[in-house]
Coordinates of C-alpha atoms and ligand atoms in Angstrom, one line a residue:
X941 CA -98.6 36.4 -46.5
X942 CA -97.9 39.0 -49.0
X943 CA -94.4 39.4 -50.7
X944 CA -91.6 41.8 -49.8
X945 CA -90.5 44.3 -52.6
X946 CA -86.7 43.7 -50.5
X947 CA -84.7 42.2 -53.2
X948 CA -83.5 38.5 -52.8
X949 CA -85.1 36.9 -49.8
X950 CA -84.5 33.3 -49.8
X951 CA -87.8 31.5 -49.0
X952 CA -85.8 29.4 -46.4
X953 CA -84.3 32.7 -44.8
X954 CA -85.5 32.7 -41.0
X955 CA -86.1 36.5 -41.6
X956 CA -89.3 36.4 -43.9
X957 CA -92.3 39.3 -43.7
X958 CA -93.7 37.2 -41.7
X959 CA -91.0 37.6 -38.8
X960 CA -89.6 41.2 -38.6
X961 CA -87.4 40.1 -35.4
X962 CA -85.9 43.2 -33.4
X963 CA -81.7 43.2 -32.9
X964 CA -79.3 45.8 -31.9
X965 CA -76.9 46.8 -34.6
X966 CA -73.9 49.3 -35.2
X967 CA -72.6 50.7 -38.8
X968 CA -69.7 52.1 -40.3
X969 CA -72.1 55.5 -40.6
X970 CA -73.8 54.9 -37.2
X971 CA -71.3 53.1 -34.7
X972 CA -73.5 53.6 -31.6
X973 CA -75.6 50.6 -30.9
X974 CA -79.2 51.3 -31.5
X975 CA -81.9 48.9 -33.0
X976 CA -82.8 47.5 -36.2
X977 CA -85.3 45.1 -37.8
X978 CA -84.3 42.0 -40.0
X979 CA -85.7 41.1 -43.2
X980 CA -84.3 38.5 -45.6
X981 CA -80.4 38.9 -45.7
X982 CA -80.9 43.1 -44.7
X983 CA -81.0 45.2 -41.4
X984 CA -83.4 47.9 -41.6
X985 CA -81.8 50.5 -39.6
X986 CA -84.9 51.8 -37.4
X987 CA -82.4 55.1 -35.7
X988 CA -81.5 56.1 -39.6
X989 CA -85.6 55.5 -40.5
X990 CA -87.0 57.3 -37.4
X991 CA -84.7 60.4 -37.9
X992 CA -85.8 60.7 -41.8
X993 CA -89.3 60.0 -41.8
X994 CA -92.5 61.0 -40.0
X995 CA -93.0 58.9 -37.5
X996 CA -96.6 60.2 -36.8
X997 CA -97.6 59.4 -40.2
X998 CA -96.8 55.3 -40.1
X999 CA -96.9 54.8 -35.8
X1000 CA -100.2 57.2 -35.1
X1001 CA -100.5 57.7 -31.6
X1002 CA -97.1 55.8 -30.3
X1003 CA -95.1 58.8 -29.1
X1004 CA -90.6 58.1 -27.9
X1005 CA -90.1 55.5 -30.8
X1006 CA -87.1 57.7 -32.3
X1007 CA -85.6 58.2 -28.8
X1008 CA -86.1 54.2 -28.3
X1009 CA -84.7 53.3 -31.8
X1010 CA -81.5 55.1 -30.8
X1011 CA -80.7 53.2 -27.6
X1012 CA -78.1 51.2 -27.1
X1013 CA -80.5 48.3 -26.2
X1014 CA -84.2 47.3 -27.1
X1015 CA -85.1 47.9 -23.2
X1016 CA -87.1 51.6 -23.9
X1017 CA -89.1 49.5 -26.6
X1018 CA -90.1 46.2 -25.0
X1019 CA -91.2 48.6 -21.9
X1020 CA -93.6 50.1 -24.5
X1021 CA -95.8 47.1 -24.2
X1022 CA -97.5 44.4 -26.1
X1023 CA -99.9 47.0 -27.6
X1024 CA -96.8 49.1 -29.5
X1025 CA -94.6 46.5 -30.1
X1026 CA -98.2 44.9 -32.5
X1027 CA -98.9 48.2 -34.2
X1028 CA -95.1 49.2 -34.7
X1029 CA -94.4 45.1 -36.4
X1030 CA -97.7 45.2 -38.5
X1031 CA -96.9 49.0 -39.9
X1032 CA -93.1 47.7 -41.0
X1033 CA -94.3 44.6 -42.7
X1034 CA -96.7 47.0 -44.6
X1035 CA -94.0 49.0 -45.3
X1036 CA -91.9 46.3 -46.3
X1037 CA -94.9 44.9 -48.5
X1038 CA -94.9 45.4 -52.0
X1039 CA -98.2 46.4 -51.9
X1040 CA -97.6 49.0 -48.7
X1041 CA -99.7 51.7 -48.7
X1042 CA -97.6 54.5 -48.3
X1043 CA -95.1 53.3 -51.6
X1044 CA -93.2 56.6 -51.2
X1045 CA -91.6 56.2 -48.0
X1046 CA -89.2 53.5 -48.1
X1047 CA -90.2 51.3 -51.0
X1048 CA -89.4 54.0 -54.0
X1049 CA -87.7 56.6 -52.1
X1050 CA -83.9 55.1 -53.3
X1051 CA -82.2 57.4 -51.4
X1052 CA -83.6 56.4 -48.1
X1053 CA -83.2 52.6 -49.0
X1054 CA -79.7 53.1 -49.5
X1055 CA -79.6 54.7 -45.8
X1056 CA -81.4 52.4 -44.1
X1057 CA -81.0 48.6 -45.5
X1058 CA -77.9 47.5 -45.1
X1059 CA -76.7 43.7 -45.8
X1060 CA -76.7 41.7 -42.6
X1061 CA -73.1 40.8 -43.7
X1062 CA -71.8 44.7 -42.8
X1063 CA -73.1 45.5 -39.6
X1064 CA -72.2 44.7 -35.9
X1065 CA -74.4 42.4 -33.6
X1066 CA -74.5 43.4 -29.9
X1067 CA -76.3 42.7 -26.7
X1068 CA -80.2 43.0 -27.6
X1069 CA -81.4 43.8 -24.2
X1070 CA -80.0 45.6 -20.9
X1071 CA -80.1 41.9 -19.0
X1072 CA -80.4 42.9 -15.5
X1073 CA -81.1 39.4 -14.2
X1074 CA -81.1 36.1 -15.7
X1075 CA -83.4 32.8 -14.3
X1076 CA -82.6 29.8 -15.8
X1077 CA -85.9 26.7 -15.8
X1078 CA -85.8 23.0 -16.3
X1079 CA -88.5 22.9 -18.4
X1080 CA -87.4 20.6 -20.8
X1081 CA -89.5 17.2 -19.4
X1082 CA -87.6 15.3 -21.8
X1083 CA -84.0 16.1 -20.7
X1084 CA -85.2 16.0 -16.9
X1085 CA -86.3 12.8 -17.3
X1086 CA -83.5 11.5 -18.4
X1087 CA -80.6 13.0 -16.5
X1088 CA -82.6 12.0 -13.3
X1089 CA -82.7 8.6 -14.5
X1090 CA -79.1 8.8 -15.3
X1091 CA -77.9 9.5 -11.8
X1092 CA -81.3 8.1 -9.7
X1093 CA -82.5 5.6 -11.9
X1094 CA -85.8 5.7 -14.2
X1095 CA -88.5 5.0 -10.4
X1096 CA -86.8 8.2 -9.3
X1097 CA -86.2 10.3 -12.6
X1098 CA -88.2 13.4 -11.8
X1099 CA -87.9 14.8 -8.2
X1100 CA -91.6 14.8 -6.5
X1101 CA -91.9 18.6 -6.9
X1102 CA -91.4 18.8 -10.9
X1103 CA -95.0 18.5 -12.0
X1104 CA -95.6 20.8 -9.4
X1105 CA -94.0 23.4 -10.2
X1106 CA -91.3 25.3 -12.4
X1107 CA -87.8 24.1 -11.1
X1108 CA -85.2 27.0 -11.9
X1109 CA -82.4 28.6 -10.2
X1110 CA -81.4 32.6 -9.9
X1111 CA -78.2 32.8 -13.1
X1112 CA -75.6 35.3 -13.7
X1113 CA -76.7 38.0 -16.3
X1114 CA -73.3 39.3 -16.3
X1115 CA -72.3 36.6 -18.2
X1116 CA -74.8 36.8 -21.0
X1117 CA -73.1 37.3 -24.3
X1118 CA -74.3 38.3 -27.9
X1119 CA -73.6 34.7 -30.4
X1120 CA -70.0 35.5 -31.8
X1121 CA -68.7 35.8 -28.4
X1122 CA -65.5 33.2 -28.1
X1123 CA -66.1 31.1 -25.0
X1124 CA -63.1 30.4 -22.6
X1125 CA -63.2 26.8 -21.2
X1126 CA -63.6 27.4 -17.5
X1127 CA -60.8 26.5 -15.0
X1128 CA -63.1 25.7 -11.9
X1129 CA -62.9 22.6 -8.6
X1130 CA -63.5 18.9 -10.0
X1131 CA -63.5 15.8 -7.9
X1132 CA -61.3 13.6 -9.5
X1133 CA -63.3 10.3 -11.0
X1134 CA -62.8 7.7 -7.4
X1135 CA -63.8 4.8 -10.1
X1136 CA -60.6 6.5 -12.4
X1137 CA -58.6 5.8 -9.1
X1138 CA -57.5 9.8 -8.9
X1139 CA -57.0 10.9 -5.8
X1140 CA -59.9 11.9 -3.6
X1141 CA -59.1 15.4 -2.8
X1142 CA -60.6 18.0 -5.3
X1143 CA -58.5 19.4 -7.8
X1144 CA -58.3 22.9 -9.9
X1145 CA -58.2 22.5 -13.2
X1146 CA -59.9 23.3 -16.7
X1147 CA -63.1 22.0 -16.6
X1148 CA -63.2 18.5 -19.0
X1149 CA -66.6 18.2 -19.5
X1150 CA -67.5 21.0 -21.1
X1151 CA -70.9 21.2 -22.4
X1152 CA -74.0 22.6 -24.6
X1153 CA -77.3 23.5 -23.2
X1154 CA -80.2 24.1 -25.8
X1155 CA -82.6 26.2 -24.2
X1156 CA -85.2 29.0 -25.6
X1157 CA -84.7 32.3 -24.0
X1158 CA -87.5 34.8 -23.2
X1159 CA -87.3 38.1 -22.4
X1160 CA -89.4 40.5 -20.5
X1161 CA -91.1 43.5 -21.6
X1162 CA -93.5 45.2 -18.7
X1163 CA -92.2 44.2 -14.8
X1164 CA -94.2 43.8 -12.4
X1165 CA -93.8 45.4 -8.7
X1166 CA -92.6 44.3 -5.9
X1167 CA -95.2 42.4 -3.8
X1168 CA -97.2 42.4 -6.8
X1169 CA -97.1 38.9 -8.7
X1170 CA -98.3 38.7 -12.5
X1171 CA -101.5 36.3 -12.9
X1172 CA -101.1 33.2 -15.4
X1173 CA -103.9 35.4 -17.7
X1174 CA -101.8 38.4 -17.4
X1175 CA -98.2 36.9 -18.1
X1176 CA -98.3 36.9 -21.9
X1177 CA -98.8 40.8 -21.9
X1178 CA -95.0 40.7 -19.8
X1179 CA -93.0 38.6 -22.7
X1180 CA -91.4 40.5 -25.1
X1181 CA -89.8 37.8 -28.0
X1182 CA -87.8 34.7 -27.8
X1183 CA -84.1 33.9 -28.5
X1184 CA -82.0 31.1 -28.7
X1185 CA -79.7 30.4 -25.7
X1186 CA -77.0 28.2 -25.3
X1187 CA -76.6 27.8 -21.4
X1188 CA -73.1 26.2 -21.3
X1189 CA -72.0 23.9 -18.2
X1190 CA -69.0 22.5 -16.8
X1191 CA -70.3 19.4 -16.0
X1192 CA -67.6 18.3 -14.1
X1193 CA -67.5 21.5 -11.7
X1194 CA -71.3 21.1 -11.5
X1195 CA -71.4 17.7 -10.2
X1196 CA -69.2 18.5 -7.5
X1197 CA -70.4 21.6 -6.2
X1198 CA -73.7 21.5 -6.5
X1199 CA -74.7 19.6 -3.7
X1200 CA -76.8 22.1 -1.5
X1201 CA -77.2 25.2 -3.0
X1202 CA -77.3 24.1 -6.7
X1203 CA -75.4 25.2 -10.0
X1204 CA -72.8 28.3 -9.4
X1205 CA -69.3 28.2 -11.0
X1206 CA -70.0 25.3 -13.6
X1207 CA -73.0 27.3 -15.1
X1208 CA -72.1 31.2 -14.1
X1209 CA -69.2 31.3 -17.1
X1210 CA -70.6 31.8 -20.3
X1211 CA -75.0 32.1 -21.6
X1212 CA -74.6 32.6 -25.4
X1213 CA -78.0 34.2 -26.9
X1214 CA -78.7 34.6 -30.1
X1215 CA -78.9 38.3 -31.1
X1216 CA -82.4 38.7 -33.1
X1217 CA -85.3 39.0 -30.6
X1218 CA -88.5 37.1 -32.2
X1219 CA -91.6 38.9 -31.1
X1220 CA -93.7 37.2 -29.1
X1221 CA -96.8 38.2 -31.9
X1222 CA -94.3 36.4 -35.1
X1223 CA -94.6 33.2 -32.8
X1224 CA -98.4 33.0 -32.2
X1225 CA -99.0 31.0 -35.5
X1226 CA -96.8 28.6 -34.3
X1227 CA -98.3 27.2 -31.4
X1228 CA -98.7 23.7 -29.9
X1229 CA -100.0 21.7 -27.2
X1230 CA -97.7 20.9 -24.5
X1231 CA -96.8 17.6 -23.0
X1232 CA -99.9 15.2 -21.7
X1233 CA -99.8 15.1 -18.5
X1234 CA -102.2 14.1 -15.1
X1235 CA -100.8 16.6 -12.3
X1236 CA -103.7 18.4 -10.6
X1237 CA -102.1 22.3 -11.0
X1238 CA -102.0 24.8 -8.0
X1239 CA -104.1 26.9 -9.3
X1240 CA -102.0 30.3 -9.7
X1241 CA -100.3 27.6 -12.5
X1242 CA -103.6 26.1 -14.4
X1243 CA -103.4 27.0 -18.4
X1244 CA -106.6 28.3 -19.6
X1245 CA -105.2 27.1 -23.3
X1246 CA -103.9 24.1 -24.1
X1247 CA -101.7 25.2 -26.8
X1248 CA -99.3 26.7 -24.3
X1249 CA -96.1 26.1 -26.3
X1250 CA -94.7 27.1 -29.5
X1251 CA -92.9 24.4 -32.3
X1252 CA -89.7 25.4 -33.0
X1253 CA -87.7 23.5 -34.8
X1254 CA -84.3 23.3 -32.8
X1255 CA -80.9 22.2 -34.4
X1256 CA -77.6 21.9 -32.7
X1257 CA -74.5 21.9 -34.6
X1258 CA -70.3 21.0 -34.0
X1259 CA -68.2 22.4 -35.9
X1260 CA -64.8 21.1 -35.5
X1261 CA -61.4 22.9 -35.3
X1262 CA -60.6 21.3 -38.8
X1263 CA -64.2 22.6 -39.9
X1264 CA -66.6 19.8 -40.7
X1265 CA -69.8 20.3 -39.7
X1266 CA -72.2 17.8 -38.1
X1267 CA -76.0 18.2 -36.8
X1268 CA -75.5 16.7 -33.8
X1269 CA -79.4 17.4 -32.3
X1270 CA -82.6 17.4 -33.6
X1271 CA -85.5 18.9 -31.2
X1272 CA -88.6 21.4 -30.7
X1273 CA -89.3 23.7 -28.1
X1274 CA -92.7 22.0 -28.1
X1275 CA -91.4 19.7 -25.8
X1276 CA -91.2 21.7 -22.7
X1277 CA -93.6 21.0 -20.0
X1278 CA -94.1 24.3 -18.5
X1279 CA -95.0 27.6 -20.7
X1280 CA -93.2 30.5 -20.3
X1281 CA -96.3 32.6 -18.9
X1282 CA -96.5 29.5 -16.3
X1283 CA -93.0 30.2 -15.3
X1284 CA -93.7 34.1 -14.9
X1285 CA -96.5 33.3 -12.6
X1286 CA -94.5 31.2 -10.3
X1287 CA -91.4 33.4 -10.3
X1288 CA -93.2 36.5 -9.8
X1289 CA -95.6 34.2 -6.7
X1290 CA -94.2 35.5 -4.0
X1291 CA -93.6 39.5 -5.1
X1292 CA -90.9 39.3 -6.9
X1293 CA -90.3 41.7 -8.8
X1294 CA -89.0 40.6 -12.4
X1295 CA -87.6 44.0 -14.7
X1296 CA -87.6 44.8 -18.4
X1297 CA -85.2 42.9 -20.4
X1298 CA -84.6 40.2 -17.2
X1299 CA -84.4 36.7 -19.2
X1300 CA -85.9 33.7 -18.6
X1301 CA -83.8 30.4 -20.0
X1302 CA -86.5 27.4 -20.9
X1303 CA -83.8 24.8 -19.6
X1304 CA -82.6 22.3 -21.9
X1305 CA -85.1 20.8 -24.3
X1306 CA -84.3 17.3 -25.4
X1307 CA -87.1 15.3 -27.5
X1308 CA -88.3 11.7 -26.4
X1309 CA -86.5 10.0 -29.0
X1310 CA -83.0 8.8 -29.1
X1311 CA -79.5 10.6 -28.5
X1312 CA -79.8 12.3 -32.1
X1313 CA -82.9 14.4 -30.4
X1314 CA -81.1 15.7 -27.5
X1315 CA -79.8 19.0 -26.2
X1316 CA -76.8 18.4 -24.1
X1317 CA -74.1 16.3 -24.9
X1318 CA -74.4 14.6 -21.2
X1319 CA -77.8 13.3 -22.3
X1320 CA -76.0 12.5 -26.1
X1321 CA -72.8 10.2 -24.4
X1322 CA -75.2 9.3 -21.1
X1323 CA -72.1 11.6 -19.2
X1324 CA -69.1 10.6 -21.5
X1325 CA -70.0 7.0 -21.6
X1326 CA -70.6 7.0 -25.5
X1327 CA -69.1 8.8 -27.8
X1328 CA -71.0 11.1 -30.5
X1329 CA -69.7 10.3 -34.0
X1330 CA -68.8 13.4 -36.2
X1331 CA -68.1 14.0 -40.1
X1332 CA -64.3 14.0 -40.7
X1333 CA -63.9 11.1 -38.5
X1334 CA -64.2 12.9 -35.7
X1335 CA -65.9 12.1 -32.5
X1336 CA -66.8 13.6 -28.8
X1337 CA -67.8 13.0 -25.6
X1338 CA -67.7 16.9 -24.2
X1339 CA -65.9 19.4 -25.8
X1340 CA -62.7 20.4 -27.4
X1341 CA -61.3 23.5 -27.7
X1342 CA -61.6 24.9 -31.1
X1343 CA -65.4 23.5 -31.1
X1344 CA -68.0 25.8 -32.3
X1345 CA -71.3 25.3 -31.6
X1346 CA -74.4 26.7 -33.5
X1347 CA -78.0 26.7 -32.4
X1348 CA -80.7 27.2 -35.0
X1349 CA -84.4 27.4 -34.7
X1350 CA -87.2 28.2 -36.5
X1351 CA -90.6 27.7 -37.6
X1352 CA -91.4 25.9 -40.9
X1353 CA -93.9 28.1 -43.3
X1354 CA -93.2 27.8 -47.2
X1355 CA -91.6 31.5 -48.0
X1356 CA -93.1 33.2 -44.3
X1357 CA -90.2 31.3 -42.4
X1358 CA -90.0 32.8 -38.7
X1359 CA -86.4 31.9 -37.7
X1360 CA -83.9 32.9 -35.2
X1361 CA -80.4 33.4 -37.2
X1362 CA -77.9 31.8 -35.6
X1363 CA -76.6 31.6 -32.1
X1364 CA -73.0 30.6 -31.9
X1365 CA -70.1 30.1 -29.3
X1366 CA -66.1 28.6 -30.6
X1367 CA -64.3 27.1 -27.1
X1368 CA -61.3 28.8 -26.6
X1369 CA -58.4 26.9 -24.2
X1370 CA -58.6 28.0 -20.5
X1371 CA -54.9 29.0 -21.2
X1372 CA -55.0 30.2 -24.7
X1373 CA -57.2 33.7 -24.5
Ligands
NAG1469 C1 -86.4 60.3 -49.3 O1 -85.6 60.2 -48.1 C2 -84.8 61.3 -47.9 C3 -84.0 60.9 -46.6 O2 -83.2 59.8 -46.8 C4 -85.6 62.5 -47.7 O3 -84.7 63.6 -47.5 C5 -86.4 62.8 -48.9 O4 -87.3 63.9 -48.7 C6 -87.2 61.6 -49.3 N1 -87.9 61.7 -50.5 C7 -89.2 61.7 -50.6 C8 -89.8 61.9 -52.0 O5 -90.0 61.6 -49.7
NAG1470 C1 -100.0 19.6 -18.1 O1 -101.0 19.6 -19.1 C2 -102.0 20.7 -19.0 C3 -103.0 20.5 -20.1 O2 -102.3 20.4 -21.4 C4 -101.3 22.0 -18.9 O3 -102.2 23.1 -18.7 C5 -100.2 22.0 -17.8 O4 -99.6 23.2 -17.8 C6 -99.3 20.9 -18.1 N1 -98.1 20.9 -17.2 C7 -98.0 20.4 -16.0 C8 -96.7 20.5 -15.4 O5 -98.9 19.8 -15.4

């Protein structure tokens, strides 16, 4: 990878050349939402760029990028297609190159710089997408395994259809919010612990086992009509870029109600995404095989590749009220059994019809190693049994209110780092807000 002529960019910054992940920003001079690239520890403001340059000149042929750079979400962009959103990431990292071939545009025109790079540290991170509807997976073979086998016992840890098929559930994309967003503790209906010797009549309280789900979001760029699924060998051209999401759960609400009908209140509360939308192209290097495995696949789900899955490194960190910090899971996204383009071609099996900037949560991704590789703290205190030890003496089981919680994820590449930023959520008192 060639250098950047952007001053300062740390070779472990998750925004290298070789990244270029798409956000939606607002400025002091432009306080309208409208998008932006990252590079290194700078926006590029792409509304400022695309009103001061000729577009023509570095997108030939692309026509409604300066009207799309000015929305208030990334939606008119991802719609563009696989095709644009290539040719419009390959033309900034040239022009973000120190050797770019058209040096007079951005590189040494000073005045334009000034416009258009601003330090990550003075603008405003919203909402990258329009979300219209959220689908939440179970993916993540490693934590499926083992909370079956915490509540059905390792014979019956996965449920006969999971090899079969992608397991999700229909979410709530009103309650998608950019990382930064506080997070109230939900108040929701708990069946008291019988074994505690509570009473056995549900009660309405603040939820106390309030947890972390580490997932890997996708979002959608083309939709497919209704009645008109999208073929495995197709599915890739529908994904826009990846985020971090943090699905949080009430673990105690969820318990209780989820019996038939599956998650609702103890999920529908809070889905923190990080706000810098990783192409889908910056991920390609990245790729891995996914999870051994024997099933004989209907065939609407049968991978040509093997390397269906991308390694991500995935961290998940606790800050405490008091403000130590502890890495409380280690993990990679390799270690989810079903791709994403898998689970477009099952959602979409039976017509329906999934929408630009609709996102699709992996499910929580746990590692096959020990509790320090897991993604939820049920999996980390086998449902409050143990505790998790923190710096500052600390410790958990689920968590407390003034607990922040960061995700980070990224792919390892000495000085062409493709990261996420962060994506982060502080747990406010059901009371308090
Ligand atoms: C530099 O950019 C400004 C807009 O910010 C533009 O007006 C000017 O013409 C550009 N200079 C050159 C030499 O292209
Ligand atoms: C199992 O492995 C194959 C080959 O790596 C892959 O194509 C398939 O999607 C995997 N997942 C399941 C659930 O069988």
């Amino acid at each position: 990878m060639t250098s950047s002529w952007v001053p300062d960019i740390d070779p472990a910054s998750d925004f290298s050349l070789a990244n270029i992940p798409f956000g939606i920003i607002s400025t002091a001079a432009e306080p309208e939402p409208h998008a932006a690239v990252a590079i290194g520890s700078f926006a590029l403001d792409l509304k400022v760029f695309a009103a001061n340059t000729d577009l023509d000149k570095i997108f030939p042929g692309i026509s409604g990028l300066a009207e799309a750079f000015s929305q208030p979400t990334l939606n008119t962009f991802a719609e563009m297609g696989r095709a644009v959103h290539r040719q419009v990431r390959s033309a900034l990292q040239d022009l973000l190159s120190t050797a770019t071939i058209y040096p007079g545009v951005l590189r040494d025109n000073a005045t334009l710089r000034s416009q258009t790079l601003l330090p990550l540290s003075t603008v405003t991170m919203h909402l990258p997408m329009a979300i219209g509807d959220y689908t939440d997976f179970y993916a993540g073979y490693h934590h499926a395994y083992a909370v079956g086998a915490m509540f059905r016992g390792p014979e019956n840890a996965l449920q006969p259809n999971y090899l079969h098929l992608p397991v999700g559930y229909h979410g709530r994309a009103s309650s998608v919010v950019v990382s930064g967003t506080p997070i109230r503790r939900p108040v929701g209906q708990i069946l008291p612990d019988p074994a505690a010797g509570g009473p056995k009549q549900p009660v309405t309280e603040p939820s106390r086992k309030l947890d972390i789900e580490l997932e890997l979001g996708c979002f959608v760029a083309r939709g497919n009509k209704m009645g008109a699924p999208v073929p495995l060998d197709q599915a890739e051209e529908h994904i826009f870029g990846y985020v971090l999401l943090n699905d949080w759960s009430a673990r105690d609400v969820q318990t209780w109600e989820y019996v038939p009908l599956g998650p609702f209140n103890g999920k529908n509360f809070a889905t923190t995404i990080s706000p810098w939308v990783v192409l889908a192209d910056a991920l390609e290097p990245f790729r891995a095989r996914g999870i051994e495995n024997k099933t004989e696949l209907q065939g609407y789900l049968r991978e040509a590749r093997e390397e269906s899955v991308f390694d991500i490194k995935l961290e998940v960190d606790l800050t405490t009220a008091e403000g130590d910090t502890t890495t409380i899971g280690r993990t990679s996204s390799k270690y989810l059994i079903w791709s994403f383009p898998q689970m477009i071609a099952h959602h979409t099996l039976g017509g329906c019809p999934l929408r630009p900037g609709d996102l699709l949560g992996s499910g929580t991704i746990s590692g096959p190693g020990g509790v320090d590789e897991r993604g939820s703290l049920l999996e980390m205190t086998e449902n409050g049994k143990k505790q998790v030890l923190l710096a500052g003496m600390d410790a958990r089981t689920f968590l407390k209110d003034g607990d922040t919680i960061t995700l980070r994820g990224y792919c390892e590449e000495v000085g062409a780092r493709v990261g996420f930023g962060q994506c982060r959520g502080r747990i406010y008192s059901a009371v308090q807000m």
